[in-house]
Tab-separated table of C-alpha atoms in Angstrom:
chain	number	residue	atom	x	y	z
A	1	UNK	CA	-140.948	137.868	201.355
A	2	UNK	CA	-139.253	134.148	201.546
A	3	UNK	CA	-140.469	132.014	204.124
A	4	UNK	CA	-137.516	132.195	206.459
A	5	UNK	CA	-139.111	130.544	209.619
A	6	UNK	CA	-136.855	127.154	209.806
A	7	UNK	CA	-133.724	129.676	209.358
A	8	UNK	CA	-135.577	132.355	212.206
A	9	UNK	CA	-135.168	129.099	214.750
A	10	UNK	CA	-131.332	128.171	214.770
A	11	UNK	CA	-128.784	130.902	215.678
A	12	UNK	CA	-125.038	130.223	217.596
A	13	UNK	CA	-123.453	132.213	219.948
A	14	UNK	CA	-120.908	132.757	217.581
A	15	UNK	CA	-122.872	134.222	214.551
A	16	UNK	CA	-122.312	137.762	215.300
A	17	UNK	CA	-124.721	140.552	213.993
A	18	UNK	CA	-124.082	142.332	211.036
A	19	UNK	CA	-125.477	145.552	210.158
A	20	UNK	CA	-126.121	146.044	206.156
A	21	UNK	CA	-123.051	147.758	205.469
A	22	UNK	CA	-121.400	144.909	206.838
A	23	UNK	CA	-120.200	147.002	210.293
A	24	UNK	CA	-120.949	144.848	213.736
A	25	UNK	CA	-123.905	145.971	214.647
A	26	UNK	CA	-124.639	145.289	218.587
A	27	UNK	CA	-126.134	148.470	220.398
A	28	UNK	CA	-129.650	148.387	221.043
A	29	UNK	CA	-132.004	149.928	224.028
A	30	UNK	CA	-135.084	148.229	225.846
A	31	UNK	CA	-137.680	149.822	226.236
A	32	UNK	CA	-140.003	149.387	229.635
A	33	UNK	CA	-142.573	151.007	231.417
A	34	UNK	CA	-143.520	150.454	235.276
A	35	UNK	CA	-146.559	152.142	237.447
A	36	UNK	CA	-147.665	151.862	240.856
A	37	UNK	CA	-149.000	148.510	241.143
A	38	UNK	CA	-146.236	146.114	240.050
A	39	UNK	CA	-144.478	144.639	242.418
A	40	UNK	CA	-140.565	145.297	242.994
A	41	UNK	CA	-139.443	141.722	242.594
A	42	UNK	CA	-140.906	140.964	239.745
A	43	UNK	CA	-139.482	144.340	238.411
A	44	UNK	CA	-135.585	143.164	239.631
A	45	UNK	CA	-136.607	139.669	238.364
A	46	UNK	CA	-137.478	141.295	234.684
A	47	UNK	CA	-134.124	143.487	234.764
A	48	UNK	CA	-132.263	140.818	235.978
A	49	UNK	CA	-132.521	138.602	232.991
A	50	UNK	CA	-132.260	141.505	230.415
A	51	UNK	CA	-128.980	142.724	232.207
A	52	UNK	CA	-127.877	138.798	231.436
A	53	UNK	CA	-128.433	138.616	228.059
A	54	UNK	CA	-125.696	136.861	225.877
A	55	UNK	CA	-125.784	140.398	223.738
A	56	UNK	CA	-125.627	142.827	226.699
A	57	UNK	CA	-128.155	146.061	226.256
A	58	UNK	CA	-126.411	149.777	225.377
A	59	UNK	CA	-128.823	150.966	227.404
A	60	UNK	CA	-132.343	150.301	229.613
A	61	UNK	CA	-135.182	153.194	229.296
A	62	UNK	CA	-137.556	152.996	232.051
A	63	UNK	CA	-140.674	154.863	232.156
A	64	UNK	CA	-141.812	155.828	235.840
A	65	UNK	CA	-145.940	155.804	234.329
A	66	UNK	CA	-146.952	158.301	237.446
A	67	UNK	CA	-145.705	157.956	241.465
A	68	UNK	CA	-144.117	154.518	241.957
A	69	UNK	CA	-144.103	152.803	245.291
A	70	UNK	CA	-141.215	153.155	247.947
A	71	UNK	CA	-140.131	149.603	247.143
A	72	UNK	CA	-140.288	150.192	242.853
A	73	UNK	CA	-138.436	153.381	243.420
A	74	UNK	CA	-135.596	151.654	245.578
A	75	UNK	CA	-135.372	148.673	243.328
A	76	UNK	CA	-134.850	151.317	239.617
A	77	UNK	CA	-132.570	153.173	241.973
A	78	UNK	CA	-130.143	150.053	242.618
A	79	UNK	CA	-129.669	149.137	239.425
A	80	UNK	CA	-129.367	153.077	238.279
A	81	UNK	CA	-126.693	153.294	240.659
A	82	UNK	CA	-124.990	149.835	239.920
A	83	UNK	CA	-125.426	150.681	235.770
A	84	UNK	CA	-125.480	153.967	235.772
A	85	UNK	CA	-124.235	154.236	232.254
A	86	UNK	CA	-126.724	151.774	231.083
A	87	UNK	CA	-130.439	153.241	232.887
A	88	UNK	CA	-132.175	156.380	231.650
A	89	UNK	CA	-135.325	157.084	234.141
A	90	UNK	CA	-137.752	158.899	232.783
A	91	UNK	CA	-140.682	159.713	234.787
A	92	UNK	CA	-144.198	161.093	234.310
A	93	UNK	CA	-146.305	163.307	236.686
A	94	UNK	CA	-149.411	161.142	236.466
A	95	UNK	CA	-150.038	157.541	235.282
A	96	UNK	CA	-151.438	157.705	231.615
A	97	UNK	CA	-151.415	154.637	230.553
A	98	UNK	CA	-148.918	152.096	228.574
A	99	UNK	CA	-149.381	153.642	225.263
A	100	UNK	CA	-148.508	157.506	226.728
A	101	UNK	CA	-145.351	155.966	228.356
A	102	UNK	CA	-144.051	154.038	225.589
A	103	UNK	CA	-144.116	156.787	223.272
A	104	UNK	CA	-142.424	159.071	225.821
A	105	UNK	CA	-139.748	156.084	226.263
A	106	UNK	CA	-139.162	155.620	222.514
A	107	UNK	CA	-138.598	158.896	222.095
A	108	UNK	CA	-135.356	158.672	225.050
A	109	UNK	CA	-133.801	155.436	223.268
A	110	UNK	CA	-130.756	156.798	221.772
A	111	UNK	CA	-129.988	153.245	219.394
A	112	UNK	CA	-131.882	152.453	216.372
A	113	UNK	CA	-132.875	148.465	217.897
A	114	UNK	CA	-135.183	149.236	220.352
A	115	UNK	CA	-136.051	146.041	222.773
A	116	UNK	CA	-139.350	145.625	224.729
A	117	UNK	CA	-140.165	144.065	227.512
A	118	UNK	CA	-142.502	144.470	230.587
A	119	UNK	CA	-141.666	144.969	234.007
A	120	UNK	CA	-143.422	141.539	235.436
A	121	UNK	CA	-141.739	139.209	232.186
A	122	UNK	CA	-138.460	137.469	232.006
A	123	UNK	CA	-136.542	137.251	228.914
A	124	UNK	CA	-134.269	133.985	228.485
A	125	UNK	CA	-130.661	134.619	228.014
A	126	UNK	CA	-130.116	134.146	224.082
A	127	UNK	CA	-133.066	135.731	223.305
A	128	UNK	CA	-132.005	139.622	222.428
A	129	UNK	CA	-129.427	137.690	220.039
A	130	UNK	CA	-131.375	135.614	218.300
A	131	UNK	CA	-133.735	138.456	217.249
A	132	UNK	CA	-131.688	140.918	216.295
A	133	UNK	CA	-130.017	138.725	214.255
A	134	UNK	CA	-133.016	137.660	212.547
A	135	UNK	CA	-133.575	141.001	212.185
A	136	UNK	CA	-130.202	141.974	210.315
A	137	UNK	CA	-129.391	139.211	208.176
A	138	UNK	CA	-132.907	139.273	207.131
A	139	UNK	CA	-133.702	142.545	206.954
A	140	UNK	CA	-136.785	143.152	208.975
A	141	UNK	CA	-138.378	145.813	211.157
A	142	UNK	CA	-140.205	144.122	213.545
A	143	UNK	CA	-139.244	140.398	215.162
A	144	UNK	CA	-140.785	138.669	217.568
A	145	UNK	CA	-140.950	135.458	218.723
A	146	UNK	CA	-143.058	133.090	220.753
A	147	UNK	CA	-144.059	133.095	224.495
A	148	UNK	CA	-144.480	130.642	227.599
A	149	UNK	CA	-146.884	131.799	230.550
A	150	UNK	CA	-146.062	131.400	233.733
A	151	UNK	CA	-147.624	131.561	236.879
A	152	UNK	CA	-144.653	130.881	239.547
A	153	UNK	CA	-141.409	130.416	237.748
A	154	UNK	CA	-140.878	130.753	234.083
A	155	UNK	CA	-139.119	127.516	234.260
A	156	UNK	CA	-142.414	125.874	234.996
A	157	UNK	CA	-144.205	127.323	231.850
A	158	UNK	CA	-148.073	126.480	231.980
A	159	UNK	CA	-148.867	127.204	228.139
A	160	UNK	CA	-147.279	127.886	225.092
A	161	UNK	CA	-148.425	130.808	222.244
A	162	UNK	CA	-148.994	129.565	218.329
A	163	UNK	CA	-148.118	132.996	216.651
A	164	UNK	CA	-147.694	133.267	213.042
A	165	UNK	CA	-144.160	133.058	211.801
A	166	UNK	CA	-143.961	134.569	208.228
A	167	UNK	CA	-144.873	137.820	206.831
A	168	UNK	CA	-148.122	136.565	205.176
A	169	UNK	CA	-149.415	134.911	207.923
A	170	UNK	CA	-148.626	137.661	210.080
A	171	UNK	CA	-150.875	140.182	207.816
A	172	UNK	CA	-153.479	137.666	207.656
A	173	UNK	CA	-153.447	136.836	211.585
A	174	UNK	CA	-153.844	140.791	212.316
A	175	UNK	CA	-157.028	140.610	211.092
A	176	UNK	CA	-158.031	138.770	213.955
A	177	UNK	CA	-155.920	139.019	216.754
A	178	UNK	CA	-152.400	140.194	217.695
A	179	UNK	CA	-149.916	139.057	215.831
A	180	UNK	CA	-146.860	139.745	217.950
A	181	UNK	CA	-146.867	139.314	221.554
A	182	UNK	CA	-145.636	142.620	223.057
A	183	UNK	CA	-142.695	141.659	225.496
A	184	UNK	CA	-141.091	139.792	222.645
A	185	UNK	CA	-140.658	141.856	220.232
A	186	UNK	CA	-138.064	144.125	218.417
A	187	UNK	CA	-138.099	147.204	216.344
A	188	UNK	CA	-136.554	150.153	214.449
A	189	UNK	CA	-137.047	153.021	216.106
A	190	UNK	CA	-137.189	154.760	212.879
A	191	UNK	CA	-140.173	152.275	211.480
A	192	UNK	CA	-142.605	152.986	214.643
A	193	UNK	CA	-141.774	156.967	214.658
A	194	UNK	CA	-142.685	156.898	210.792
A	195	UNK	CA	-146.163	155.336	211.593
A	196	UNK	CA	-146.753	157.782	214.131
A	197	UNK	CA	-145.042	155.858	217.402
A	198	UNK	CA	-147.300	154.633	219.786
A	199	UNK	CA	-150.879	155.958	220.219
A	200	UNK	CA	-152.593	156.788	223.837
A	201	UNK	CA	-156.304	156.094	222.221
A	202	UNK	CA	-156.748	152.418	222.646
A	203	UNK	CA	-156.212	151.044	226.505
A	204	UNK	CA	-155.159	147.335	225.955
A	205	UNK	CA	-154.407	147.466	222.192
A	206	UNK	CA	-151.660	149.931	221.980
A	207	UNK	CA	-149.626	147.270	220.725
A	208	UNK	CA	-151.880	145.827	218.244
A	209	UNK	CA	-152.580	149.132	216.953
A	210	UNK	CA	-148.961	149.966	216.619
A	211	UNK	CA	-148.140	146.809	214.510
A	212	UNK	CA	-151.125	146.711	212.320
A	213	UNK	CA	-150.126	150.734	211.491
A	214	UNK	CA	-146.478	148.930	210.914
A	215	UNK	CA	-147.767	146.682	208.671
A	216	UNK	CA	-149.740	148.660	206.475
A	217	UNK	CA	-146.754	150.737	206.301
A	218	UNK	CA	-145.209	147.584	204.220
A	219	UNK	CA	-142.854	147.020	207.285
A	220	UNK	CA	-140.720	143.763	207.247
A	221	UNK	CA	-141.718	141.618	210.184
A	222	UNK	CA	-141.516	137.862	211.950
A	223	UNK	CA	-142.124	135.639	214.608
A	224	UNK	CA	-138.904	133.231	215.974
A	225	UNK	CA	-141.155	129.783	216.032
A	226	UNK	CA	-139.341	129.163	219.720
A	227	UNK	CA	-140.446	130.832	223.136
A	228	UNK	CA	-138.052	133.398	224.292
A	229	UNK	CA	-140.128	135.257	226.451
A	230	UNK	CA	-141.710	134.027	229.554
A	231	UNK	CA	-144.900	135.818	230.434
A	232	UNK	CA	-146.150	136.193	233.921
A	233	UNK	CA	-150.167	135.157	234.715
A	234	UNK	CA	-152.052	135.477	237.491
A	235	UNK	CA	-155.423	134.737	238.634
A	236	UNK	CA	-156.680	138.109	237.636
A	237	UNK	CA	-154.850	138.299	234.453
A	238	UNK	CA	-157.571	136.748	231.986
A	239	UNK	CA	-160.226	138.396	234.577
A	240	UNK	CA	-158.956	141.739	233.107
A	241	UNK	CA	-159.946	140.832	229.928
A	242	UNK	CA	-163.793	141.066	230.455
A	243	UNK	CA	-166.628	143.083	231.927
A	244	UNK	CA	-168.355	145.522	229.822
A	245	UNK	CA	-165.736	148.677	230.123
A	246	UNK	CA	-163.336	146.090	228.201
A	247	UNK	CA	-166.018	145.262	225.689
A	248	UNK	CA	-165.693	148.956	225.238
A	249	UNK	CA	-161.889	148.997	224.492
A	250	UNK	CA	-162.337	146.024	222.141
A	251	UNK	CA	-165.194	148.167	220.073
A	252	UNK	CA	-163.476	151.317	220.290
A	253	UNK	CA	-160.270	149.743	218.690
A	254	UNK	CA	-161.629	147.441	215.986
A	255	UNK	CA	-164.183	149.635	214.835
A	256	UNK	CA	-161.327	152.394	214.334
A	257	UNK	CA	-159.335	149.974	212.331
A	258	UNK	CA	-162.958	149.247	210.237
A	259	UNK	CA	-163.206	152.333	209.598
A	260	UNK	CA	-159.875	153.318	208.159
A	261	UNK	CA	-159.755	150.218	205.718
A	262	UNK	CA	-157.940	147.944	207.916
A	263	UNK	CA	-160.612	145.275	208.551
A	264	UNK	CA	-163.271	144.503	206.023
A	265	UNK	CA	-166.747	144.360	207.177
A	266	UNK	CA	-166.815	140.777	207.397
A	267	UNK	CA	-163.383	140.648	209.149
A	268	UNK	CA	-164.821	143.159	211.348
A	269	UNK	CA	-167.675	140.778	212.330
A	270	UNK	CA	-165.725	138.158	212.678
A	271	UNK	CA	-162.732	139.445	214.841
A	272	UNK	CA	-165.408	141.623	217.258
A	273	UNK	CA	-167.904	138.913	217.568
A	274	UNK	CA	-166.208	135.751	219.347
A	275	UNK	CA	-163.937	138.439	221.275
A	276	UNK	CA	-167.567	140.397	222.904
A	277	UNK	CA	-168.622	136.665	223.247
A	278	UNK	CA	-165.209	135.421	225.550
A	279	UNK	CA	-165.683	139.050	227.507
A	280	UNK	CA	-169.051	138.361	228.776
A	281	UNK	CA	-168.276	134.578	230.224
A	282	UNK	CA	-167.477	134.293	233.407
A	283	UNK	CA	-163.919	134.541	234.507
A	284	UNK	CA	-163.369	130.791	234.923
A	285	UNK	CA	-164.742	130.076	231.361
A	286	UNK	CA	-162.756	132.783	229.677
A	287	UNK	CA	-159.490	131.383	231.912
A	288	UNK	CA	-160.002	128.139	230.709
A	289	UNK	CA	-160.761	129.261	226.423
A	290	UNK	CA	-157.423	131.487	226.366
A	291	UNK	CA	-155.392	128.602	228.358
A	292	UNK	CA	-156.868	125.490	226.539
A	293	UNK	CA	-158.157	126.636	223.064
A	294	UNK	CA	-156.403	129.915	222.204
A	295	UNK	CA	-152.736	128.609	223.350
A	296	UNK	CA	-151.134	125.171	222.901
A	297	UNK	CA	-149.059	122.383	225.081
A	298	UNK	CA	-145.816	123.573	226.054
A	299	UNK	CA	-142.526	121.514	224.608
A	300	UNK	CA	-140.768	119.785	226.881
């Protein structure tokens, strides 16, 4: 594939999406999943700035992932009733997890572009557009882009991601670590049901799982070198990636990809290793490695 990251960065308002048959092509869904203990303004926040989007979603699938709280349920149920041609609810029984929900919610996108994003993120106005275009006039399955973190407003970003931008880098990067950062990205809904959609057997690396299986499949993909996502941190966020029942996730998903080819042994070693090593520091350390070595200054 050409190395098409200066062209992924630059795209004007007026340079309308074209599907390949040369028909506008602007329908898409997102695709987002919400449990129990999210919190309803940062759900209306995350809504909010997909509803503004300079290329305005078809439609917004939100998985209920088990009983919400009175305030969730009254927050989906204002904007259901203010865009009720644009929401489709679906709810679980139980919570089962972000893989089980997005592959219930993929399944009720009725467009082909299928948009995620999480319930706590916020999504700056031009980004849908400049994706999808990417995706079009380059003809790609999976585009993503990169994110800002935020703690209190994702005006004030506090770091910056340094994703991979071209096909081979992407490959090589998903050796190691994810290449995409989930609330960024878009897909054909086609491309993920061929590979088997999403899977409920890794906690914490559905994603990664999905787009290494994507990959393999010879799927088309890039990252927009620009942040278009802002993703929310908190105190606990990095906390939640360590203790020994994480160490567990981390095994349980890279030694499945060992054994089915993906990784080599010494890729294996060398993707498991360091991440075991930043699980067992304490939180403060492992704060400080993902915020300071493992991200980079944010542009101003």
């Amino acid at each position: 594939m050409e190395d098409v990251t200066a062209e992924l960065m630059h795209f004007s308002n007026n340079e309308v999406e074209l599907h390949p048959t040369g028909e506008p092509f602007s329908s898409y869904s997102v695709l987002m999943s919400v449990y129990a203990k999210e919190q309803a303004n940062y759900l209306r926040e995350s809504l909010t700035s997909m509803l503004a989007q300079t290329m305005a979603p078809e439609q917004i699938v939100v998985v209920e992932d088990g009983p919400l709280t009175p305030q969730l349920t009254e927050t989906l149920e204002q904007f259901q009733k203010q865009y009720s041609d644009v929401f489709t609810i679906v709810s679980l029984p139980q919570n089962s997890g972000l893989g089980t929900a997005l592959a219930h919610g993929i399944l009720a996108c009725r467009n082909e572009i299928v948009v995620r994003m999480d319930s706590d993120d916020y999504s700056f106005p031009q980004r849908v557009q400049k994706e999808i275009t990417a995706m079009v006039q380059h003809g790609l399955d999976i585009v993503g882009s990169q994110i800002v973190e935020f703690v209190d407003s994702p005006s004030d970003p506090v770091s910056e991601s340094n994703l991979p931008c071209t096909q081979e880098a992407i490959a090589t990067y998903s050796k190691r670590r994810n290449p995409f950062r989930h609330p960024s990205v878009v897909f054909r809904k086609t491309k993920v049901l061929s590979v088997g959609n999403y899977s409920k057997q890794y906690l914490y690396f559905e994603d990664w799982d999905l787009f290494n299986r994507m990959l393999e499949a010879n799927c088309r993909a890039a990252n927009i070198d620009e942040p278009l996502v802002a993703m929310r941190v908190s105190p606990n966020f990095y906390e939640r990636r360590g203790g020994l029942e994480y160490i567990g996730h981390i095994w349980k998903f890279k030694y499945a990809q060992y054994r089915k080819g993906y990784f080599n042994f010494f890729q294996f070693i060398a993707t498991v290793a360091p991440h075991i090593a930043v699980c067992i520091l304490p939180n403060g350390v492992r704060s400080l490695i993902y915020a300071k070595l493992l991200r980079k200054g944010v542009r101003r």
